[in-house]
Amino acid sequence: MTAADVIVPEQSDPPTGRPERPMAARNWRIGITAAIIIAAMWSWTGLDASFQDVLDAPGKGWNIVKQMWPPDFKTVVDRGAVGKIFESLYVAWIGTMIGAIISFPLSFFGASNVAPAALRVPIRLLFNAIRAVPELIVAMLLLTVTGLGPWAGALAIGLHSVGTLGKLSTEVIETSDEGPLEAISAAGGTFIEKMRWGMVPQVLPTVIGYWLFRFEINVRASAVLGLIGAGGIGGELVSQLNFRNFPQVGAVLLMVIAMVLIIDTISGFARRRIIAGSGRKIDDDDHNASTEALAGLLLGDSIMRPNKPND
Amino acid sequence: MSDTAAAVTVRPRKPRPQIRSYVLVIALAAFTLFAARQIGFRWGSFIDMWTNPLWDRFWPVPWDWVFNRHNVFDPLIETFQIAIISTVIGCSLALPIGFAMSKLTTPSTPVFWVSRFVMNIVRAIPDLLWGKLLVTAIGIGAFAGSWALTIFSLAVMVKLFSETVDAADPLPLEAARAAGGRHTPAVRTAVLPDVFPAYVAYALYVFELNIRASLVLGLVGAGGIGRVVETQRSTFNFDRLLGILIIMFAIVIIIEQISVAIRKRLV
């Protein structure tokens, strides 16, 4: 190899100033922004509200907030609001249990590394179909059929949880490590033994974390279910609102907020403890992972992770 | 050497489960049974549910009624309008508030704590309760529903987004500040490009959430298709109800597929 063989790149002037922005990206940006603005304006026309209404609304809202203060805890507690708070909690808990107990075994048969397609496809369809129906609608149908009461609410929440938890558990099972399963097969283990000793210990911490998350979401859902007569604190809120007893409404609202925040705190602690295991310090990664999971669980879908390099 | 050889043949001792975990499992089981009793759990209802004669009245679906423009199509459009406008407003407001709620980019400590506190409270009230509250405050209709979903989607969005900002790379921001950038331009050029794909992905999520929420908002009088569901249920037109539900079901599935496709392209 001589010096003449070495290809010397053609010398060009170093770029001066700012490089030009790529046109295509810019056009896309303008196009999407315009589309969003047009969609928003079209939506505005359907709301049947004037600009004055928008300006008035915060004032009207504030007016009600003012009337809620000071909250009248005495009346609502006398009407049994504390018991109704607990009823909401029971509804959420039983709903979560129903969801967990039914979805966990089913999710094995929905996973591509466990079940054949003939079994997998119908189970996945079932999960997706359940997920698509809002739990409030399920509750409404069940109430019509089984009659009013918290049990119908728990059933509705449980049914919906089967769909969301099933989908998430399936994904956890699919991303599990094959190694332990292979080792058990090599040692002559049966299918059941493979699942019990190779799969369940791997996936259980994550899956229980999802159950706890679902419980947090179900607490909110059960507070809402009272709006349509499925028991719990929501019913109390509606009756106070309908009579416009705002101090009582304020008290009930504060109780709902306290319930949700307390459950979130306890459940968040338990979740991090389960995922971190004993003896390890809980670090920032655990917190971030839990946020991603939260986003996913609101919809019962696994969250996209934009910052993860391996996706 | 002989020690190691012996150790291999002897089966390792099984770790004894701790008493603590037994107590926990028993306590949870007891709580479950207690809760089930409290809310009137009945095994029988799993069977009653399916054998109830009322189900017969859900069939056949009167498709000509369902496809009549005024009955289902118009309220459905209203539902979309509520979801779109609350997503657009909620997510736009979430951008500055989300930055204020992250330790990395907050303009000042009081702003950080106040915004976190307020948003945690707002998020603790479920979307339909917001709907019911705002219907009482500003009147029945889609306008109240849009306010409710705007507030709720703002609260969800800032939570997701601010934690993404927390996890963003702090070095570009440091560089921008070292070069003398003021707060807003520094955040805009050093942090925003890093977190923007996540922002768009979350916005799509929130849109999906809002579509689902707006389908049922009408049950509390806040406009959209839920209003029709409520009227048909209270007049016992279960066949019409089933028709509406099938359409709602299709919409949720289609929206989800579109959203998943866009999110996949974003990565």
PDB file of N, CA, C and O in Angstrom, chain B residues 16-56:
ATOM      1  N   ARG B  16     -36.726 -22.049  56.145  1.00  0.00           N
ATOM      2  CA  ARG B  16     -38.021 -22.059  56.848  1.00  0.00           C
ATOM      3  C   ARG B  16     -38.742 -20.747  56.574  1.00  0.00           C
ATOM      4  O   ARG B  16     -38.148 -19.682  56.686  1.00  0.00           O
ATOM      5  N   PRO B  17     -40.011 -20.823  56.206  1.00  0.00           N
ATOM      6  CA  PRO B  17     -40.761 -19.569  56.031  1.00  0.00           C
ATOM      7  C   PRO B  17     -40.830 -18.831  57.372  1.00  0.00           C
ATOM      8  O   PRO B  17     -40.931 -19.457  58.416  1.00  0.00           O
ATOM      9  N   GLN B  18     -40.779 -17.516  57.281  1.00  0.00           N
ATOM     10  CA  GLN B  18     -40.794 -16.750  58.513  1.00  0.00           C
ATOM     11  C   GLN B  18     -42.209 -16.667  59.065  1.00  0.00           C
ATOM     12  O   GLN B  18     -43.181 -16.678  58.310  1.00  0.00           O
ATOM     13  N   ILE B  19     -42.285 -16.578  60.386  1.00  0.00           N
ATOM     14  CA  ILE B  19     -43.586 -16.458  61.042  1.00  0.00           C
ATOM     15  C   ILE B  19     -44.306 -15.215  60.532  1.00  0.00           C
ATOM     16  O   ILE B  19     -45.509 -15.225  60.286  1.00  0.00           O
ATOM     17  N   ARG B  20     -43.511 -14.180  60.316  1.00  0.00           N
ATOM     18  CA  ARG B  20     -44.067 -12.922  59.846  1.00  0.00           C
ATOM     19  C   ARG B  20     -44.903 -13.103  58.579  1.00  0.00           C
ATOM     20  O   ARG B  20     -45.990 -12.566  58.443  1.00  0.00           O
ATOM     21  N   SER B  21     -44.381 -13.902  57.631  1.00  0.00           N
ATOM     22  CA  SER B  21     -45.128 -14.052  56.377  1.00  0.00           C
ATOM     23  C   SER B  21     -46.399 -14.862  56.578  1.00  0.00           C
ATOM     24  O   SER B  21     -47.412 -14.592  55.941  1.00  0.00           O
ATOM     25  N   TYR B  22     -46.346 -15.867  57.489  1.00  0.00           N
ATOM     26  CA  TYR B  22     -47.586 -16.586  57.809  1.00  0.00           C
ATOM     27  C   TYR B  22     -48.641 -15.621  58.346  1.00  0.00           C
ATOM     28  O   TYR B  22     -49.797 -15.635  57.925  1.00  0.00           O
ATOM     29  N   VAL B  23     -48.203 -14.808  59.308  1.00  0.00           N
ATOM     30  CA  VAL B  23     -49.140 -13.864  59.935  1.00  0.00           C
ATOM     31  C   VAL B  23     -49.733 -12.952  58.874  1.00  0.00           C
ATOM     32  O   VAL B  23     -50.944 -12.715  58.842  1.00  0.00           O
ATOM     33  N   LEU B  24     -48.904 -12.489  57.967  1.00  0.00           N
ATOM     34  CA  LEU B  24     -49.376 -11.564  56.926  1.00  0.00           C
ATOM     35  C   LEU B  24     -50.423 -12.237  56.043  1.00  0.00           C
ATOM     36  O   LEU B  24     -51.488 -11.673  55.764  1.00  0.00           O
ATOM     37  N   VAL B  25     -50.112 -13.467  55.605  1.00  0.00           N
ATOM     38  CA  VAL B  25     -51.038 -14.167  54.712  1.00  0.00           C
ATOM     39  C   VAL B  25     -52.371 -14.415  55.428  1.00  0.00           C
ATOM     40  O   VAL B  25     -53.441 -14.181  54.872  1.00  0.00           O
ATOM     41  N   ILE B  26     -52.294 -14.860  56.696  1.00  0.00           N
ATOM     42  CA  ILE B  26     -53.531 -15.130  57.433  1.00  0.00           C
ATOM     43  C   ILE B  26     -54.335 -13.841  57.630  1.00  0.00           C
ATOM     44  O   ILE B  26     -55.551 -13.816  57.438  1.00  0.00           O
ATOM     45  N   ALA B  27     -53.621 -12.766  57.956  1.00  0.00           N
ATOM     46  CA  ALA B  27     -54.317 -11.495  58.163  1.00  0.00           C
ATOM     47  C   ALA B  27     -55.022 -11.056  56.884  1.00  0.00           C
ATOM     48  O   ALA B  27     -56.180 -10.627  56.911  1.00  0.00           O
ATOM     49  N   LEU B  28     -54.332 -11.178  55.746  1.00  0.00           N
ATOM     50  CA  LEU B  28     -54.943 -10.753  54.482  1.00  0.00           C
ATOM     51  C   LEU B  28     -56.140 -11.634  54.133  1.00  0.00           C
ATOM     52  O   LEU B  28     -57.172 -11.139  53.673  1.00  0.00           O
ATOM     53  N   ALA B  29     -56.003 -12.942  54.370  1.00  0.00           N
ATOM     54  CA  ALA B  29     -57.117 -13.847  54.082  1.00  0.00           C
ATOM     55  C   ALA B  29     -58.312 -13.501  54.965  1.00  0.00           C
ATOM     56  O   ALA B  29     -59.458 -13.462  54.499  1.00  0.00           O
ATOM     57  N   ALA B  30     -58.029 -13.243  56.250  1.00  0.00           N
ATOM     58  CA  ALA B  30     -59.116 -12.897  57.164  1.00  0.00           C
ATOM     59  C   ALA B  30     -59.787 -11.603  56.728  1.00  0.00           C
ATOM     60  O   ALA B  30     -61.023 -11.502  56.718  1.00  0.00           O
ATOM     61  N   PHE B  31     -58.971 -10.627  56.332  1.00  0.00           N
ATOM     62  CA  PHE B  31     -59.543  -9.355  55.878  1.00  0.00           C
ATOM     63  C   PHE B  31     -60.419  -9.571  54.654  1.00  0.00           C
ATOM     64  O   PHE B  31     -61.504  -8.995  54.545  1.00  0.00           O
ATOM     65  N   THR B  32     -59.943 -10.434  53.737  1.00  0.00           N
ATOM     66  CA  THR B  32     -60.721 -10.697  52.524  1.00  0.00           C
ATOM     67  C   THR B  32     -62.079 -11.302  52.876  1.00  0.00           C
ATOM     68  O   THR B  32     -63.117 -10.875  52.360  1.00  0.00           O
ATOM     69  N   LEU B  33     -62.069 -12.306  53.769  1.00  0.00           N
ATOM     70  CA  LEU B  33     -63.333 -12.934  54.154  1.00  0.00           C
ATOM     71  C   LEU B  33     -64.262 -11.928  54.820  1.00  0.00           C
ATOM     72  O   LEU B  33     -65.458 -11.860  54.513  1.00  0.00           O
ATOM     73  N   PHE B  34     -63.684 -11.126  55.710  1.00  0.00           N
ATOM     74  CA  PHE B  34     -64.483 -10.122  56.410  1.00  0.00           C
ATOM     75  C   PHE B  34     -65.094  -9.138  55.411  1.00  0.00           C
ATOM     76  O   PHE B  34     -66.301  -8.859  55.448  1.00  0.00           O
ATOM     77  N   ALA B  35     -64.254  -8.656  54.480  1.00  0.00           N
ATOM     78  CA  ALA B  35     -64.743  -7.690  53.489  1.00  0.00           C
ATOM     79  C   ALA B  35     -65.837  -8.314  52.637  1.00  0.00           C
ATOM     80  O   ALA B  35     -66.852  -7.679  52.338  1.00  0.00           O
ATOM     81  N   ALA B  36     -65.643  -9.582  52.254  1.00  0.00           N
ATOM     82  CA  ALA B  36     -66.633 -10.255  51.414  1.00  0.00           C
ATOM     83  C   ALA B  36     -67.981 -10.332  52.136  1.00  0.00           C
ATOM     84  O   ALA B  36     -69.034 -10.121  51.544  1.00  0.00           O
ATOM     85  N   ARG B  37     -67.928 -10.656  53.445  1.00  0.00           N
ATOM     86  CA  ARG B  37     -69.174 -10.701  54.216  1.00  0.00           C
ATOM     87  C   ARG B  37     -69.846  -9.340  54.261  1.00  0.00           C
ATOM     88  O   ARG B  37     -71.052  -9.219  54.124  1.00  0.00           O
ATOM     89  N   GLN B  38     -69.016  -8.314  54.476  1.00  0.00           N
ATOM     90  CA  GLN B  38     -69.551  -6.969  54.636  1.00  0.00           C
ATOM     91  C   GLN B  38     -70.313  -6.492  53.407  1.00  0.00           C
ATOM     92  O   GLN B  38     -71.285  -5.767  53.517  1.00  0.00           O
ATOM     93  N   ILE B  39     -69.840  -6.867  52.226  1.00  0.00           N
ATOM     94  CA  ILE B  39     -70.501  -6.354  51.023  1.00  0.00           C
ATOM     95  C   ILE B  39     -71.511  -7.344  50.457  1.00  0.00           C
ATOM     96  O   ILE B  39     -72.046  -7.121  49.369  1.00  0.00           O
ATOM     97  N   GLY B  40     -71.761  -8.426  51.186  1.00  0.00           N
ATOM     98  CA  GLY B  40     -72.819  -9.344  50.752  1.00  0.00           C
ATOM     99  C   GLY B  40     -72.403 -10.277  49.633  1.00  0.00           C
ATOM    100  O   GLY B  40     -73.166 -10.504  48.687  1.00  0.00           O
ATOM    101  N   PHE B  41     -71.215 -10.836  49.752  1.00  0.00           N
ATOM    102  CA  PHE B  41     -70.725 -11.788  48.752  1.00  0.00           C
ATOM    103  C   PHE B  41     -71.610 -13.041  48.732  1.00  0.00           C
ATOM    104  O   PHE B  41     -71.967 -13.561  49.775  1.00  0.00           O
ATOM    105  N   ARG B  42     -71.974 -13.472  47.524  1.00  0.00           N
ATOM    106  CA  ARG B  42     -72.751 -14.704  47.371  1.00  0.00           C
ATOM    107  C   ARG B  42     -72.201 -15.490  46.195  1.00  0.00           C
ATOM    108  O   ARG B  42     -72.062 -14.945  45.109  1.00  0.00           O
ATOM    109  N   TRP B  43     -71.876 -16.771  46.415  1.00  0.00           N
ATOM    110  CA  TRP B  43     -71.423 -17.582  45.280  1.00  0.00           C
ATOM    111  C   TRP B  43     -72.523 -17.688  44.242  1.00  0.00           C
ATOM    112  O   TRP B  43     -72.256 -17.734  43.055  1.00  0.00           O
ATOM    113  N   GLY B  44     -73.752 -17.740  44.752  1.00  0.00           N
ATOM    114  CA  GLY B  44     -74.891 -17.951  43.873  1.00  0.00           C
ATOM    115  C   GLY B  44     -75.002 -16.902  42.774  1.00  0.00           C
ATOM    116  O   GLY B  44     -75.459 -17.195  41.682  1.00  0.00           O
ATOM    117  N   SER B  45     -74.535 -15.679  43.090  1.00  0.00           N
ATOM    118  CA  SER B  45     -74.744 -14.621  42.093  1.00  0.00           C
ATOM    119  C   SER B  45     -73.920 -14.853  40.838  1.00  0.00           C
ATOM    120  O   SER B  45     -74.218 -14.299  39.784  1.00  0.00           O
ATOM    121  N   PHE B  46     -72.835 -15.682  40.943  1.00  0.00           N
ATOM    122  CA  PHE B  46     -72.086 -15.993  39.719  1.00  0.00           C
ATOM    123  C   PHE B  46     -72.979 -16.749  38.743  1.00  0.00           C
ATOM    124  O   PHE B  46     -72.815 -16.655  37.530  1.00  0.00           O
ATOM    125  N   ILE B  47     -73.923 -17.528  39.296  1.00  0.00           N
ATOM    126  CA  ILE B  47     -74.828 -18.294  38.436  1.00  0.00           C
ATOM    127  C   ILE B  47     -76.055 -17.445  38.077  1.00  0.00           C
ATOM    128  O   ILE B  47     -76.424 -17.330  36.912  1.00  0.00           O
ATOM    129  N   ASP B  48     -76.642 -16.800  39.084  1.00  0.00           N
ATOM    130  CA  ASP B  48     -77.828 -15.958  38.857  1.00  0.00           C
ATOM    131  C   ASP B  48     -77.591 -14.943  37.758  1.00  0.00           C
ATOM    132  O   ASP B  48     -78.470 -14.647  36.957  1.00  0.00           O
ATOM    133  N   MET B  49     -76.334 -14.430  37.782  1.00  0.00           N
ATOM    134  CA  MET B  49     -75.962 -13.394  36.839  1.00  0.00           C
ATOM    135  C   MET B  49     -76.280 -13.808  35.404  1.00  0.00           C
ATOM    136  O   MET B  49     -76.723 -13.028  34.605  1.00  0.00           O
ATOM    137  N   TRP B  50     -76.017 -15.095  35.104  1.00  0.00           N
ATOM    138  CA  TRP B  50     -76.168 -15.542  33.713  1.00  0.00           C
ATOM    139  C   TRP B  50     -77.560 -16.049  33.424  1.00  0.00           C
ATOM    140  O   TRP B  50     -77.984 -16.072  32.277  1.00  0.00           O
ATOM    141  N   THR B  51     -78.259 -16.501  34.473  1.00  0.00           N
ATOM    142  CA  THR B  51     -79.557 -17.127  34.211  1.00  0.00           C
ATOM    143  C   THR B  51     -80.705 -16.140  34.370  1.00  0.00           C
ATOM    144  O   THR B  51     -81.854 -16.525  34.251  1.00  0.00           O
ATOM    145  N   ASN B  52     -80.385 -14.887  34.635  1.00  0.00           N
ATOM    146  CA  ASN B  52     -81.459 -13.916  34.845  1.00  0.00           C
ATOM    147  C   ASN B  52     -82.268 -13.730  33.560  1.00  0.00           C
ATOM    148  O   ASN B  52     -81.698 -13.541  32.479  1.00  0.00           O
ATOM    149  N   PRO B  53     -83.596 -13.810  33.657  1.00  0.00           N
ATOM    150  CA  PRO B  53     -84.424 -13.686  32.448  1.00  0.00           C
ATOM    151  C   PRO B  53     -84.298 -12.316  31.778  1.00  0.00           C
ATOM    152  O   PRO B  53     -84.629 -12.163  30.602  1.00  0.00           O
ATOM    153  N   LEU B  54     -83.799 -11.337  32.535  1.00  0.00           N
ATOM    154  CA  LEU B  54     -83.688  -9.983  31.992  1.00  0.00           C
ATOM    155  C   LEU B  54     -82.768  -9.926  30.773  1.00  0.00           C
ATOM    156  O   LEU B  54     -82.941  -9.074  29.902  1.00  0.00           O
ATOM    157  N   TRP B  55     -81.823 -10.847  30.691  1.00  0.00           N
ATOM    158  CA  TRP B  55     -80.867 -10.819  29.573  1.00  0.00           C
ATOM    159  C   TRP B  55     -81.567 -10.973  28.235  1.00  0.00           C
ATOM    160  O   TRP B  55     -81.084 -10.474  27.224  1.00  0.00           O
ATOM    161  N   ASP B  56     -82.700 -11.697  28.231  1.00  0.00           N
ATOM    162  CA  ASP B  56     -83.419 -11.904  26.970  1.00  0.00           C
ATOM    163  C   ASP B  56     -83.845 -10.584  26.350  1.00  0.00           C
ATOM    164  O   ASP B  56     -83.993 -10.474  25.142  1.00  0.00           O
TER     165      ASP B  56
END
